[in-house]
Structures are given as structure tokens and as C-alpha cells.
XYZ file of C-alpha atoms in Angstrom:
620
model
C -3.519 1.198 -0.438
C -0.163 2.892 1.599
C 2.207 4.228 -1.595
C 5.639 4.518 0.158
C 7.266 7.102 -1.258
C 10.977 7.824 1.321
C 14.470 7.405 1.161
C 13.704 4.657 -2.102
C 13.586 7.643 -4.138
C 17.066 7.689 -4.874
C 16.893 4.075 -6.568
C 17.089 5.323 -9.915
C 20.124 7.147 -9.015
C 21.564 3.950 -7.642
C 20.880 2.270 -10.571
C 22.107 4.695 -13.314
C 25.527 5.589 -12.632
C -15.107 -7.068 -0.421
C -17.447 -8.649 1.657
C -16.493 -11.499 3.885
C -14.453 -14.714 3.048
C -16.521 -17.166 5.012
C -19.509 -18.103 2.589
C -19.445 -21.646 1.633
C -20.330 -21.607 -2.207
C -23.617 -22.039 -3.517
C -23.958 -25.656 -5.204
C -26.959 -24.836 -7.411
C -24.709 -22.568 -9.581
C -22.114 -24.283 -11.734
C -18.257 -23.050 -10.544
C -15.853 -21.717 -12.548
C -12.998 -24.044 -12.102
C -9.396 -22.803 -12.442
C -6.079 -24.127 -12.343
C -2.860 -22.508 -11.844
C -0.068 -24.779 -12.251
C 3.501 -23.575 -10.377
C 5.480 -26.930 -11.070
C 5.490 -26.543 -14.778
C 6.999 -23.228 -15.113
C 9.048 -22.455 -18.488
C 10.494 -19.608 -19.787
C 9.526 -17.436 -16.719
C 5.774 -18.007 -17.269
C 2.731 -19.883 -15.358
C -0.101 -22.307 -17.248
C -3.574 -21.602 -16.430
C -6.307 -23.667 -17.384
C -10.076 -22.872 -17.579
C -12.528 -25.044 -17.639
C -15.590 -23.108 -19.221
C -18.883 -23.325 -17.720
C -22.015 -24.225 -19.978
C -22.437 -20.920 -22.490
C -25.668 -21.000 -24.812
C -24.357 -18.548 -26.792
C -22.359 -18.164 -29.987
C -19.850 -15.993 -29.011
C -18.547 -15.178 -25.213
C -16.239 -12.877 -23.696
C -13.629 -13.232 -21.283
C -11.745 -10.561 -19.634
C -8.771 -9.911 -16.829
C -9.040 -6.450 -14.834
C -8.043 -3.161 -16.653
C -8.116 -1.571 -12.856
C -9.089 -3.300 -9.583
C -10.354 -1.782 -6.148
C -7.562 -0.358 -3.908
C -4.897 1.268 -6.199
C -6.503 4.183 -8.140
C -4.168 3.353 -11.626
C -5.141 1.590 -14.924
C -2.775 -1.390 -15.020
C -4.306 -4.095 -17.590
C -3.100 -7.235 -16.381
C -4.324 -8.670 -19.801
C -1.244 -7.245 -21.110
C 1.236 -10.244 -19.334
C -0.890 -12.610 -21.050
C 0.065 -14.927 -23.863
C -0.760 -17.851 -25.906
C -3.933 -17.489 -25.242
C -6.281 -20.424 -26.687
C -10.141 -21.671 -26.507
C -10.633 -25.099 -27.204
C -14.064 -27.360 -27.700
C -14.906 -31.147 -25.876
C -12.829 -32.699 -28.631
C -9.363 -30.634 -28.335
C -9.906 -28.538 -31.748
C -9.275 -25.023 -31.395
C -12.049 -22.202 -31.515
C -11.559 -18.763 -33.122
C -10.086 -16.181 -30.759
C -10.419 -12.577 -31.555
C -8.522 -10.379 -29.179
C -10.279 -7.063 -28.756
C -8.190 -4.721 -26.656
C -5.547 -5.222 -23.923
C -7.556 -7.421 -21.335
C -10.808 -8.774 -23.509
C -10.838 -12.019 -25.595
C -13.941 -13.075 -27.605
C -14.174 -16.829 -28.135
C -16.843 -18.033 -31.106
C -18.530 -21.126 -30.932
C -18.704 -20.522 -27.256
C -21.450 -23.110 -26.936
C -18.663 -25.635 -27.673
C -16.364 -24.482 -25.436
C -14.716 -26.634 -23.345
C -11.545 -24.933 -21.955
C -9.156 -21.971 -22.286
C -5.424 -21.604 -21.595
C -3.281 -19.069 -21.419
C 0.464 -18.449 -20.516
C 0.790 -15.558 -17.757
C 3.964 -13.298 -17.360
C 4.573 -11.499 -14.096
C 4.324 -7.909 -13.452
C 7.667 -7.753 -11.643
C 10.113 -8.353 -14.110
C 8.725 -5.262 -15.641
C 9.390 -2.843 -12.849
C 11.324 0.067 -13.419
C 10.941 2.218 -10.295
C 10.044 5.489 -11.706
C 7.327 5.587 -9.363
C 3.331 5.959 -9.223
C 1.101 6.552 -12.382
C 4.768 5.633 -14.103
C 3.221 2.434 -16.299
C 4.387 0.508 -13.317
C 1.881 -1.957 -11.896
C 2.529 -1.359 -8.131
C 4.112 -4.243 -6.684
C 1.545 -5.162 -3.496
C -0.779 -5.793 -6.501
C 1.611 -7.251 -8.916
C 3.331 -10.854 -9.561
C 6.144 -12.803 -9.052
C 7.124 -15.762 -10.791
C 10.538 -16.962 -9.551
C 10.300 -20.607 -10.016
C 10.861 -22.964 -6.644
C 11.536 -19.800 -4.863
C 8.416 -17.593 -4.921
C 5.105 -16.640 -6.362
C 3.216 -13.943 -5.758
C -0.166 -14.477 -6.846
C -2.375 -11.651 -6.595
C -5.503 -13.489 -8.506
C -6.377 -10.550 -10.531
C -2.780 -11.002 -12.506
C -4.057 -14.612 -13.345
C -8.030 -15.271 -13.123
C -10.093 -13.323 -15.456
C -14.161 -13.927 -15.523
C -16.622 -14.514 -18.128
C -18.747 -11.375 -18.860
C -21.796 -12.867 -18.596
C -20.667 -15.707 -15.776
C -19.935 -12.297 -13.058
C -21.694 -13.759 -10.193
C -20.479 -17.932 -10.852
C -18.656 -19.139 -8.216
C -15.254 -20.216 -8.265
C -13.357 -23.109 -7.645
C -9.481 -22.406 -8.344
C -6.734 -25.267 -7.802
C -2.965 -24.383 -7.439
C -0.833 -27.272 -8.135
C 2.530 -26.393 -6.472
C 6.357 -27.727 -5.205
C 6.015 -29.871 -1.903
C 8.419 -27.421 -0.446
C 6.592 -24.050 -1.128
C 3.968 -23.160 1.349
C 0.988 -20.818 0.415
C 0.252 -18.130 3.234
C -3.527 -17.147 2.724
C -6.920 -16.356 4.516
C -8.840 -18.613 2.314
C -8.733 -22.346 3.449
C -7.312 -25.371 1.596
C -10.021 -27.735 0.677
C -7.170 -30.478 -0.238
C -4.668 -32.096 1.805
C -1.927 -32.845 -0.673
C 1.049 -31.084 -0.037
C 1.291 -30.262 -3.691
C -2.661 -29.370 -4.558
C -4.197 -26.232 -2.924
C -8.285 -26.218 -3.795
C -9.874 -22.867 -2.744
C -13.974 -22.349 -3.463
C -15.230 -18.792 -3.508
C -18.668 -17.465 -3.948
C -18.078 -14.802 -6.331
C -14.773 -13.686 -8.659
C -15.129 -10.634 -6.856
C -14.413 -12.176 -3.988
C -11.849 -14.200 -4.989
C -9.916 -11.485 -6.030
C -9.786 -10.221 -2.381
C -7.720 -13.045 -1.431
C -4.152 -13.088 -2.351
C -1.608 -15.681 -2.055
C 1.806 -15.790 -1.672
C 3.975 -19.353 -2.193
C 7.287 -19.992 -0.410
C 9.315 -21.562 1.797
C 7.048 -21.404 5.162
C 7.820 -18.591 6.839
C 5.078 -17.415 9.071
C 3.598 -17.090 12.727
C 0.464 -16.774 14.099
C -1.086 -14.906 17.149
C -4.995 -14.290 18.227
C -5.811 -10.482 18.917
C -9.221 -10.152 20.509
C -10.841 -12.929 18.624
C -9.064 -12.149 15.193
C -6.441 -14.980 14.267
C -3.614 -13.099 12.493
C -1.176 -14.732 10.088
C 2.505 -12.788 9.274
C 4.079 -14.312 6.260
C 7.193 -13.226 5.190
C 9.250 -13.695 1.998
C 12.968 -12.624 2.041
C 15.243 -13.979 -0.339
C 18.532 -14.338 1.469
C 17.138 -14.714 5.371
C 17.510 -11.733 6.730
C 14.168 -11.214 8.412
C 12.021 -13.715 9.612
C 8.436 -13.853 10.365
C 9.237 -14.380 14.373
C 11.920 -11.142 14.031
C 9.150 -8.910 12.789
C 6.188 -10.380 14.865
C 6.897 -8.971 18.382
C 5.991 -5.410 16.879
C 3.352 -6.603 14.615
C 1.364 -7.894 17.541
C 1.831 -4.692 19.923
C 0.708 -2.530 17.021
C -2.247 -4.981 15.716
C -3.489 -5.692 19.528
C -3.463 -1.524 20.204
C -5.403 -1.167 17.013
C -8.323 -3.900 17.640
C -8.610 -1.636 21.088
C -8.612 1.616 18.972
C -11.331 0.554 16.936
C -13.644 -1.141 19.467
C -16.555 -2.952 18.414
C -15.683 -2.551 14.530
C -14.859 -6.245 13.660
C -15.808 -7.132 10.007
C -13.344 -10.742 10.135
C -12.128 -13.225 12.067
C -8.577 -14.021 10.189
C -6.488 -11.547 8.857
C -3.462 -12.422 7.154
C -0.078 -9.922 6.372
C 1.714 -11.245 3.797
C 5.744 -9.575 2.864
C 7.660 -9.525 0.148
C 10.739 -8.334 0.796
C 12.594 -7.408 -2.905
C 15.922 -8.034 -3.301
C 15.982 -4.581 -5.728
C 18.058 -6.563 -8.451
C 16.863 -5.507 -11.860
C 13.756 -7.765 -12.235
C 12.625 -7.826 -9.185
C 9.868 -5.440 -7.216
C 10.340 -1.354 -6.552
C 7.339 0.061 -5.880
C 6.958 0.163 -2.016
C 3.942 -0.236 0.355
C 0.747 -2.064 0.776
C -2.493 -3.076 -0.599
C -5.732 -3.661 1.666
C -7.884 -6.679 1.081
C -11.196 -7.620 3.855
C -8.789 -10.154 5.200
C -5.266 -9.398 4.240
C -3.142 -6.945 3.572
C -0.013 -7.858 0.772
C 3.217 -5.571 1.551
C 6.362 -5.236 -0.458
C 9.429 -3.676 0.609
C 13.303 -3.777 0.209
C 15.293 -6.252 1.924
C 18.529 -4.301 2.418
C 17.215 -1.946 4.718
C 17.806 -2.010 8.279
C 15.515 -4.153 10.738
C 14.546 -1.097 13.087
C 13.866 0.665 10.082
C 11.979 -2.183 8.316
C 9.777 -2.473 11.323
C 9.103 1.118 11.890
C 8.073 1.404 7.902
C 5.792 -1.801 8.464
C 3.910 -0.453 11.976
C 2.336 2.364 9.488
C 1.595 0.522 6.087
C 0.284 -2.032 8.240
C -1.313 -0.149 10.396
C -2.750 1.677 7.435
C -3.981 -1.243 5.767
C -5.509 -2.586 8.809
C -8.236 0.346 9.228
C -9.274 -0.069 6.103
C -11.417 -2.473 8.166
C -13.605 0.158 8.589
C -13.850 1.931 5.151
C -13.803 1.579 2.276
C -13.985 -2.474 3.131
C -17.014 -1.839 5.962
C -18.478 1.695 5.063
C -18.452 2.112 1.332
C -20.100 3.814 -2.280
C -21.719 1.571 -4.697
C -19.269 2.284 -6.945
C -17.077 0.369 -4.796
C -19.576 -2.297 -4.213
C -20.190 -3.063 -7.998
C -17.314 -2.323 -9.302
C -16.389 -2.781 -12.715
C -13.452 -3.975 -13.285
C -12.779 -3.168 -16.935
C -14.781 0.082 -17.131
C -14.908 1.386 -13.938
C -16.647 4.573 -12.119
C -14.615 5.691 -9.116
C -16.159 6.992 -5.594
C -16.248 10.575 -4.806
C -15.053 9.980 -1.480
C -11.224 9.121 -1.470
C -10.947 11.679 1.207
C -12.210 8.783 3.729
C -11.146 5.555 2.090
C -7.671 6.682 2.169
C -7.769 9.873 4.191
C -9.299 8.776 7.315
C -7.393 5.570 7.390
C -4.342 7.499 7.435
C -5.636 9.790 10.155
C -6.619 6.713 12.391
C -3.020 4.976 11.470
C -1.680 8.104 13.231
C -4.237 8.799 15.895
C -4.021 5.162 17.604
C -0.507 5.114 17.668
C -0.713 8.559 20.117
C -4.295 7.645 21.724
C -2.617 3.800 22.461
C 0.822 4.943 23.954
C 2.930 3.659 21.166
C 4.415 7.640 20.269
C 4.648 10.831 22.491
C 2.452 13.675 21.190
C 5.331 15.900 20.320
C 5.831 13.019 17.247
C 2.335 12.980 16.855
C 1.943 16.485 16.337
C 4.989 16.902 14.006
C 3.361 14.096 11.656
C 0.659 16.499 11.349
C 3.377 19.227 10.751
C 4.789 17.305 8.158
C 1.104 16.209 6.380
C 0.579 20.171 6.181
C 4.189 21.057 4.402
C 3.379 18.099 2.010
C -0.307 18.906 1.209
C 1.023 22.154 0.493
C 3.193 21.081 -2.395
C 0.316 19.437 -3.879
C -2.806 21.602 -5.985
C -5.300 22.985 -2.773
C -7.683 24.313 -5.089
C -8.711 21.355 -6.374
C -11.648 19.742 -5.196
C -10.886 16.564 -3.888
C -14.678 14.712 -4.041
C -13.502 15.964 -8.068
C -10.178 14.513 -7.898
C -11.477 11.180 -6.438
C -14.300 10.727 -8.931
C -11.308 11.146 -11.623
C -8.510 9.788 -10.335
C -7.922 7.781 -13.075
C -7.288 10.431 -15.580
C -5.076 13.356 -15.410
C -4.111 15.828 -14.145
C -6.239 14.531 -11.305
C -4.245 11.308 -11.363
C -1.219 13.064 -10.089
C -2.718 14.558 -7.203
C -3.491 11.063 -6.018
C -0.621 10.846 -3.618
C -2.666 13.904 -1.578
C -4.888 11.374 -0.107
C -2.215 10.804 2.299
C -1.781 14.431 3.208
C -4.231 16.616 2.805
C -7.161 13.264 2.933
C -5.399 12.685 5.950
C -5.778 16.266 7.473
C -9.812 16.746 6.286
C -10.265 13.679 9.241
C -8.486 15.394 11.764
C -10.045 18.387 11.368
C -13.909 16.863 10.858
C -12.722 14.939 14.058
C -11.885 18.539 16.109
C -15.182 19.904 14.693
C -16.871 16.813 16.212
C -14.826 17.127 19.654
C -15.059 20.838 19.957
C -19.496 20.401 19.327
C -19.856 17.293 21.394
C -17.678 18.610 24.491
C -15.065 16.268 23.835
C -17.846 13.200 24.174
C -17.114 12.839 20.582
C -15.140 11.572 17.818
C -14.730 10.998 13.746
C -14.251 7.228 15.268
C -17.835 7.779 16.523
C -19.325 8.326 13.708
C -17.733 5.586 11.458
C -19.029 3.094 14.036
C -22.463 4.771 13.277
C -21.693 4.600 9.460
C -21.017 0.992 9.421
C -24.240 0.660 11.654
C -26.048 2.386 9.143
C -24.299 0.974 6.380
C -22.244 -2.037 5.721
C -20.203 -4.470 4.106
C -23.433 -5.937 1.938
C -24.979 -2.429 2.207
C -23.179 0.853 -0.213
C -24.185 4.596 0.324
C -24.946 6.412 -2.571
C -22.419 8.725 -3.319
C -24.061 11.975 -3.547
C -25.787 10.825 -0.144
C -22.608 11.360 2.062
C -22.160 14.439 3.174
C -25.715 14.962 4.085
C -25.879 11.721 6.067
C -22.820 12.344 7.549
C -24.398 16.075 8.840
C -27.234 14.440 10.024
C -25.198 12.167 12.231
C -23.386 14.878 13.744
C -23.271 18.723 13.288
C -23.960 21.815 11.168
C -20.442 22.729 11.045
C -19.241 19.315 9.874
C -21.142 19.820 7.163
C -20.257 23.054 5.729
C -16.585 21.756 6.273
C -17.468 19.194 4.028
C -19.103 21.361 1.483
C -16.243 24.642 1.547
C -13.305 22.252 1.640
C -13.965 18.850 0.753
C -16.018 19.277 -2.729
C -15.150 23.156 -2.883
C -11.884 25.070 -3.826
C -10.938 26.649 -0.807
C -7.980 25.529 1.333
C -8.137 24.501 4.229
C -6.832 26.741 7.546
C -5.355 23.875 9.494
C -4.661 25.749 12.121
C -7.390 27.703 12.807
C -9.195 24.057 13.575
C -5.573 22.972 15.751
C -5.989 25.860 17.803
C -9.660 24.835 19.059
C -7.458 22.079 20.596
C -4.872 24.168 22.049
C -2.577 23.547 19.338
C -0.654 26.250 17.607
C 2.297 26.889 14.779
C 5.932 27.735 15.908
C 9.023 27.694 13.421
C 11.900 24.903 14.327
C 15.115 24.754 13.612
C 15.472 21.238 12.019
C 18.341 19.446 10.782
C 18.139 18.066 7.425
C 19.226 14.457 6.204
C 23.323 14.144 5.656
C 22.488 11.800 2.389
C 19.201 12.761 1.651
C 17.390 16.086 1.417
C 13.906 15.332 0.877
C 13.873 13.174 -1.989
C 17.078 14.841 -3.652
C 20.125 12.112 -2.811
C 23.589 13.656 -2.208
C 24.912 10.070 -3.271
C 24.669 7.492 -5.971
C 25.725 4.187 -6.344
C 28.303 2.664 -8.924
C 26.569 0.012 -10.571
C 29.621 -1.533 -11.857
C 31.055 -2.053 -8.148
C 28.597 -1.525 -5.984
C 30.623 1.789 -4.870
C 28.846 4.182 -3.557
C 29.959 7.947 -4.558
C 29.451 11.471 -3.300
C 27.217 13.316 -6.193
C 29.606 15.154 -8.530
C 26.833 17.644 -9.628
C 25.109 19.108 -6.060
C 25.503 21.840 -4.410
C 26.911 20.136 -1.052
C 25.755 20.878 2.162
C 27.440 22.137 5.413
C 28.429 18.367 6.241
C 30.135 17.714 3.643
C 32.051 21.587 2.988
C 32.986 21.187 6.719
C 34.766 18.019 6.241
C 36.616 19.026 2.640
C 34.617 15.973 0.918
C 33.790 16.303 -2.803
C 31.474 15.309 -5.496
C 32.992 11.990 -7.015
C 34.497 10.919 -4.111
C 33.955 7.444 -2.956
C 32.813 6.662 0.446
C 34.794 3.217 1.622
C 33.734 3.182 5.065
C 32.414 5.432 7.783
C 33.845 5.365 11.473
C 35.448 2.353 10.651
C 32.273 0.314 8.937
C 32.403 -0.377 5.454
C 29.408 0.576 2.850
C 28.623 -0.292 -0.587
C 24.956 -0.947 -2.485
C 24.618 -3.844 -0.013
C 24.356 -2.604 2.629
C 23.567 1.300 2.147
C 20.191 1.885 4.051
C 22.489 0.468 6.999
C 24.435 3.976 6.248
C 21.245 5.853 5.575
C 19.855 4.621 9.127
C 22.907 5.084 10.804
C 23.344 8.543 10.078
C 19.834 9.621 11.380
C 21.145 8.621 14.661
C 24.437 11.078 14.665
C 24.317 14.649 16.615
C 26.245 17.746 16.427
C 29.967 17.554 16.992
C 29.732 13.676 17.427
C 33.142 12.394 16.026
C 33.078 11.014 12.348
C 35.852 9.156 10.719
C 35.322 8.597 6.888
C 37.212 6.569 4.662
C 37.126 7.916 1.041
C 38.156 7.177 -2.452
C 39.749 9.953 -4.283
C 41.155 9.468 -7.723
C 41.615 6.669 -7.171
C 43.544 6.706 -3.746
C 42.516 6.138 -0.715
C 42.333 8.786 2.704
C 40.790 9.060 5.412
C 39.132 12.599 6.878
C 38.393 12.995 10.324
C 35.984 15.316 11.972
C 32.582 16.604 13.809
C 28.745 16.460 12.330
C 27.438 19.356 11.091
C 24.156 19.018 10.117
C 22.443 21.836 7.501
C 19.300 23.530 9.563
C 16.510 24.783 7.936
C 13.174 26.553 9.833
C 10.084 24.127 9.739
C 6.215 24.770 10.892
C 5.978 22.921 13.802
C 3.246 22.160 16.230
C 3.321 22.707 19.540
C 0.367 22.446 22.667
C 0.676 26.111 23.737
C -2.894 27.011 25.026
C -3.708 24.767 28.672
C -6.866 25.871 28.748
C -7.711 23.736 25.953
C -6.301 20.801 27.753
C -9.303 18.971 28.825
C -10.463 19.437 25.114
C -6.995 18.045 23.323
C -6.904 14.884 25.947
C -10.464 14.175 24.805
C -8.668 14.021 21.269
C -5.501 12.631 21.573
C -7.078 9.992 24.321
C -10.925 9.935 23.778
């Protein structure tokens, strides 16, 4: 999972003033047969109908997921289900007893015939306070917008039988002619109103979202992986063919990246691009699945922007190819999704993706290595701000609960950080022969997607694949207290602190917004209650004034991340004409950029007698 967590922080502001997909399924068990029906939606809610398999006992239990794999939270998806009724062979009702948030038991269950239930989606409920904030994060939420859209991530509207785990299942989708439903699982049915898709196990199911809408999608072959980008966005803005071009480059330089990893041959993106109106989704990024990856962002913001956001959830997503989808615990493998026991090892499910989301882009060409290194830069100042005394194989293994819960967000930073620096220890040992990339392709050798590691196992396979040193890393830093001295491991590359000058952002600083938006008009106003920066003192702007138009463009809530965007592309002294607002009158105030500068750690490649050593990184 990629949280995005950027210049949407402000919306609240705004708003106030596993395993492959390929196995046939077995015939000699009886399937679970589902059906979802998007024709017949009323009152915002979708019908689904399950036919029960044969049950010997008295009583049975069915359940939807308190938690599934991927996104670290507790989001009971039982909760946006109603009306929910058991019937026998002959239509009379059965006793229903619900038992907690997600769990139904059903008596007479040896006469049970079918269940229904009415399901609610997730993203009306959104309210964009952000992770481990009751939301359920959108890439694994649900949209119901009938004849326009549905998101259907399965776990929001297939729950299992507790004692039926390993039935197969057979779920129909009965649907408008005119929506389309982008998917790695195939269509068994040819109607152009009936999707039938047969999986082997519920677990696998699950791994397979689907998103119906108005077609929208292209297709392109990378190295013997077909790749699908669908794209949702409600008023046209993007298309799939406007964001494809990029996609492709990025995809094509990853499948060379990771060499002969390659655990599927069709992998499907599917984007939902949220309108931000009050019921729709605000929690930004991506969820990984074995062959898809489901992304939600905003519409409004710009395309270079857009596409620059997608290259690194995507490119996130897409290395989770290699763990924890390839190379994973057993907790991952059997995982429970109603009681679950979470991995120690979040450090490389989430940190070493995000290392190799970084490291191809800089060992493929697609960024110079002074952006590479100040990405690092960046990672450091964050994972700072976060608690580096706790141990993150403890913080994984509890990430459910707080206060480890809120340190989740570190797997990004610091996670990210513990692979480049296992990945130097490597580099430095081996001579520069070897890589962290090296030794996941010997970890899915020696493991697998049918095959977990035990999870007290790790570190001690992982020393015996490569060095000493790697593992007392592991040991001091990665299960221990003690922070980590990024740059003494940067400098074995040649790599070394220096303090920068940097500007900071005119509307933004960090996730504090100098601005807000007028819900009432869509005006957007200089914060009344900050302390404003040298841009704004320079040109005799004040807090409450409205900004009308900059350098002759005008800006409201519409089209605001245009403004946002723009001004990341202005230097000192350009020219700036800015039409304001000002009780109630409008003026114009002319003038040069001043941007507020603030000193940064930086990283620079000081030492050139480590050069053949940081190539062998950057390039190896």
C-alpha cells in the first residue's frame, strides 16, 4: 500500500471555511456462488445474493473482513452492511443473530438456502482526516454511484463461510450494457450485461478488484506481462491514452529493474480519479494486489502533476511483485481476516518496495542522482519526525494497535532507508558485485508465492545469504532501539551531508496551507490567522484577502492545484501580477517572487574515490 500524504493536506481547510490468478477451479468442491447485482441499485445501495453451499450443521457463521492484507488498519466492512437475511429452500426466513460488526450466525443452517444483504459504500463516508482516522482508505474502499461507477473491491461485498474458507468461488455481476468492468480475472460470460468470474479460493478472490465504468482503458505488453490502465474520471479530464505514454516508460524500466522476478502475466492499474465533492473519495494512493494495483486520486490536479504522483504509487505498487506478494511470512500467507496476526517484517513489505520505487527510477535513467539523492535527504528529515527508538520488527507485529499504529506512515521513511542501507552493506562486502535486489531474487528462490518464511526465521536466513554485518544491522536497528546513522553507511558510497539553502512552498509549507477555500463560492482566501511569509509581506498581501487571479489567470476551488503547480515553477524576481479581493473591492498588486529559504540536509557525492563503489549502486 502507497498512503499519499502531500499538498491534499489542506482539504479540510478547503472544506471548512496472494498467489496467482490463473488456477482453473477445482470441480470436486462445491462453489460458493455470488451475485452482485449493479442494475437494481436503490437508495445508494447494491443487492447481493448468496447461494449457500450444503452445511450439516445447525448453526453457521458468516463473516466480511474486519482487516485485509495490504493496509495495516481495522476497517470492518461488515459495518456498510444491511438488511441482512438467511432464508431456507422454501423462502421462509431463518433466525439471524448478529454477533459483532462483521459476523452473522444463521440457525438452521442445514436448511439454508440463500442469504442477502444490502451493501453501502465506504465512500460516502469519507471525511479526509487522514490515516488511522476511522476512514476506510479509498484504494480499498467502494463506490456506488449508480450508471456512473462502482468500485468493487470484493472484500466490501463478499464475505465467506467460516467453515467453507477454502470453497471456491463463483461470483456473477449483473451490470448496465454501457459500464465496462476493468479486471485481471477473465469473464466466463459473454453478455454484455453478466460478468461470471470463478476463483479457487475467497482468498484469492479478494485479490482481484474491479472497477465498472464507461470503458476507459489501454493496453500494452512489457516483456511478456500484458498491462491494462483503466481510468475513471468523472468529467473527462484524463484519459487512459493521456496517462499511458508515462505508464509504459516507467512499467517497461521496472520489468528491466527487476530481471528475472516475474510472478504474473497480466497486471492491471485501475484509477479513480475523485471529484473531492463531499461524498466522494479523499484518502490518496494505492493498494497492491498479485495482479493489480487500485489507485485513487483527485481529479482537479494538474496532468504533469497527476502523472508524476502516479510514476511512484505505481511504481510502488508494482514491486510489491517481489514482497510481500512473492517473498512473504505465514502470517501473510494464512491470514485471518477477522482476527488477524501481523508480520514482523513491514520494514521489507513496504520499506524495500519504496527503496526499489526510488532506486530504478535513478539506476533506469528516468531522474538525475542529484533528485535521487535529495529523496533520500528528504526520507531522513521525515523519519526523523517520527519515534527512532522504536523497534520497528515491534511496530510491525502491532501495527494495528496504538501507539504503534501511528508510526505506520514510517514504513515509507525510515522502512525505506533500512533497504538502502542493508543494500550499501551488501555493495560495500561484495565489491560492488552485489545488491539488496540480489538477495530478494535469492529469497523468492528460496521462498515463494505458495511457500511463507517463518517470521522469526528472517534475519538469520537473510545473514546466511549474505554477510555478518547485514546481520547485526538487522539485529541493532531493525528489531533494536538504536537509530540509525544514515550517513555513516552514505559515506561508504561517497556520499556525504551538506546544508542547502531551499526555498519553501509560496501556498504550502509542509503540510501547513497559507490558503483556504470559501466553500460558499469556491473563493479561495489568503489565511487570516498565519504568520505570512516573505512572499506575501513583500507584496503587502494580507490574511483574508481573496486571490481572483494570478498573472492574469483566474483561480478558485476548481481549479486550485493548477495554482499550487504553477507556483512551483516561479523563481526569484520573476514578475507576478495578482489580482485580489479586499473588503470587498477589487486591486491588483504587482511585483517580484520572493521565496522564504530555510537550510536543509542535503546529499551530495563528495568523495571520487568511492566512485566505482556508488556506480555499482546507483547502476549495478
Amino acid at each position: 500500500m502507497k498512503k499519499i500524504i502531500f499538498a491534499f493536506a489542506f482539504s479540510s481547510l478547503l472544506w471548512t471555511s496472494k498467489a496467482s490468478t490463473t488456477h482453473s477451479v477445482e470441480q470436486k468442491k462445491e462453489a460458493i456462488e455470488v451475485n452482485i447485482n449493479l442494475t437494481d441499485v436503490k437508495d445508494d445501495q447494491v443487492l447481493v445474493t448468496v447461494k449457500a453451499p450444503k452445511i450439516k450443521t445447525d448453526e453457521t457463521i458468516y463473516s466480511l473482513p474486519k482487516t485485509v492484507p495490504g493496509t495495516y488498519s481495522e476497517d470492518d466492512y461488515g459495518k456498510y452492511v444491511a438488511d441482512f437475511k438467511a432464508y431456507d429452500a422454501k423462502g421462509n426466513l431463518l433466525t439471524v443473530t448478529k454477533s459483532d460488526d462483521n459476523t452473522w450466525s444463521i440457525k438452521k443452517a442445514n436448511t439454508l438456502a440463500k442469504i442477502t444483504y444490502l451493501v453501502n459504500d465506504t465512500f460516502d463516508t469519507e471525511k479526509g482526516r487522514g490515516f488511522g482516522k476511522d476512514d476506510v482508505f479509498s484504494p480499498a474502499g467502494t463506490n456506488i454511484d449508480a450508471n456512473k461507477n462502482f468500485m468493487l473491491n470484493l472484500h466490501g461485498f463478499v464475505g465467506y463461510f467460516q467453515d467453507k474458507k477454502e470453497s471456491p468461488y463463483k461470483v456473477t455481476v449483473t451490470h448496465p450494457a454501457n459500464l465496462w468492468g476493468a479486471t485481471s480475472m477473465i469473464d466466463k460470460d459473454g453478455s454484455s450485461t453478466t460478468d461470471v468470474f470463478e476463483m479457487p479460493l475467497y482468498s484469492e478472490l479478494l485479490e482481484n478488484p474491479i472497477m465498472y465504468s464507461k470503458p476507459d482503458y489501454t493496453t500494452f505488453t512489457v516483456d511478456g506481462m500484458d498491462i491494462q490502465i483503466a481510468v475513471y474520471s468523472p468529467t473527462g479530464k484524463f484519459t487512459a491514452e493521456s496517462i499511458t505514454p508515462e505508464m509504459k516508460t516507467m512499467m517497461t524500466a521496472q520489468k528491466t529493474f527487476l530481471g528475472k522476478i516475474n510472478s504474473t502475466k497480466k497486471y492491471t492499474v485501475i484509477i479513480y480519479l475523485s471529484s473531492m465533492a463531499p461524498t466522494d473519495a479523499k484518502g490518496f494512493g494505492a493498494l497492491e494486489h498479485p495482479t493489480a494495483t487500485t489507485v485513487v486520486m483527485p481529479e482537479m490536479m494538474p496532468k504533469d502533476e497527476l502523472v508524476e504522483q502516479l510514476k511512484d504509487i505505481v511504481s510502488h505498487e508494482f514491486f510489491h511483485i517481489v514482497t510481500p506478494l512473492t517473498i512473504h511470512s505465514k502470517e501473510i500467507q494464512y491470514f485471518d481476516y477477522n482476527a488477524p496476526k501481523m508480520s514482523q517484517h513491514l520494514w521489507m513489505y513496504e520499506g524495500v518496495t519504496e527503496y526499489f520505487a526510488n532506486l530504478f527510477q535513478i539506476n533506469q535513467g528516468l531522474i538525475k542522482e542529484d533528485a535521487f539523492y535529495s529523496r533520500l535527504a528528504e526520507k531522513i528529515e521525515s523519519a526523523k519526525a517520527m519515534n527512532d527508538t522504536m523497534p520497528f520488527t515491534t511496530m510491525s507485529a502491532n501495527v494495528l494497535t496504538e501507539p504503534y499504529k501511528d508510526q505506520y506512515l514510517n514504513v515509507y521513511q525510515k522502512g525505506a532507508l533500512i533497504g538502502m542501507c542493508i543494500d550499501i552493506i551488501i555493495r560495500e562486502k561484495s565489491e560492488g558485485k552485489r545488491g539488496i535486489l540480489d538477495l530478494m531474487h535469492q529469497l523468492s528462490t528460496e521462498y515463494g508465492v505458495s511457500k511463507p518464511f517463518n517470521d522469526a526465521d528472517l534475519f538469520a536466513k537473510i545473514t546466511s545469504l549474505t554477510y555478518p554485518e547485514v546481520g547485526e544491522f538487522l539485529t541493532k536497528y531493525v528489531s533494536g532501539p538504536t537509530p540509525i546513522p544514515y550517513y555513516d553507511y552514505l559515506v561508504k558510497v561517497g556520499v556525504t551531508k551538506v546544508t542547502k539553502k531551499t526555498p519553501e512552498g509560496i501556498f504550502l509549507k509542509g503540510q501547513v496551507p497559507y490558503i483556504g477555500v470559501d466553500r460558499s463560492n469556491k473563493e479561495i482566501f489568503i489565511a487570516p490567522d498565519k504568520e505570512l511569509n516573505i512572499f506575501y509581506t513583500t507584496l503587502g498581501l494580507k490574511g483574508g484577502d481573496r486571490i481572483v487571479s494570478i498573472n492574469d489567470k483566474a483561480y478558485s476551488l476548481d481549479n486550485i492545484y493548477d495554482m499550487i503547480s504553477e507556483s512551483q515553477k516561479w523563481k526569484e524576481n520573476d514578475p507576478i501580477s495578482i489580482k485580489i479581493k479586499r473588503d470587498g473591492k477589487e486591486e491588483v498588486i504587482k511585483g517580484a517572487v520572493k521565496f522564504p529559504y530555510i537550510d536543509t540536509d542535503g546529499l551530495e557525492a563528495t568523495d571520487s574515490s568511492k566512485a566505482t563503489l556508488r556506480e555499482a549502486w546507483l547502476k549495478g
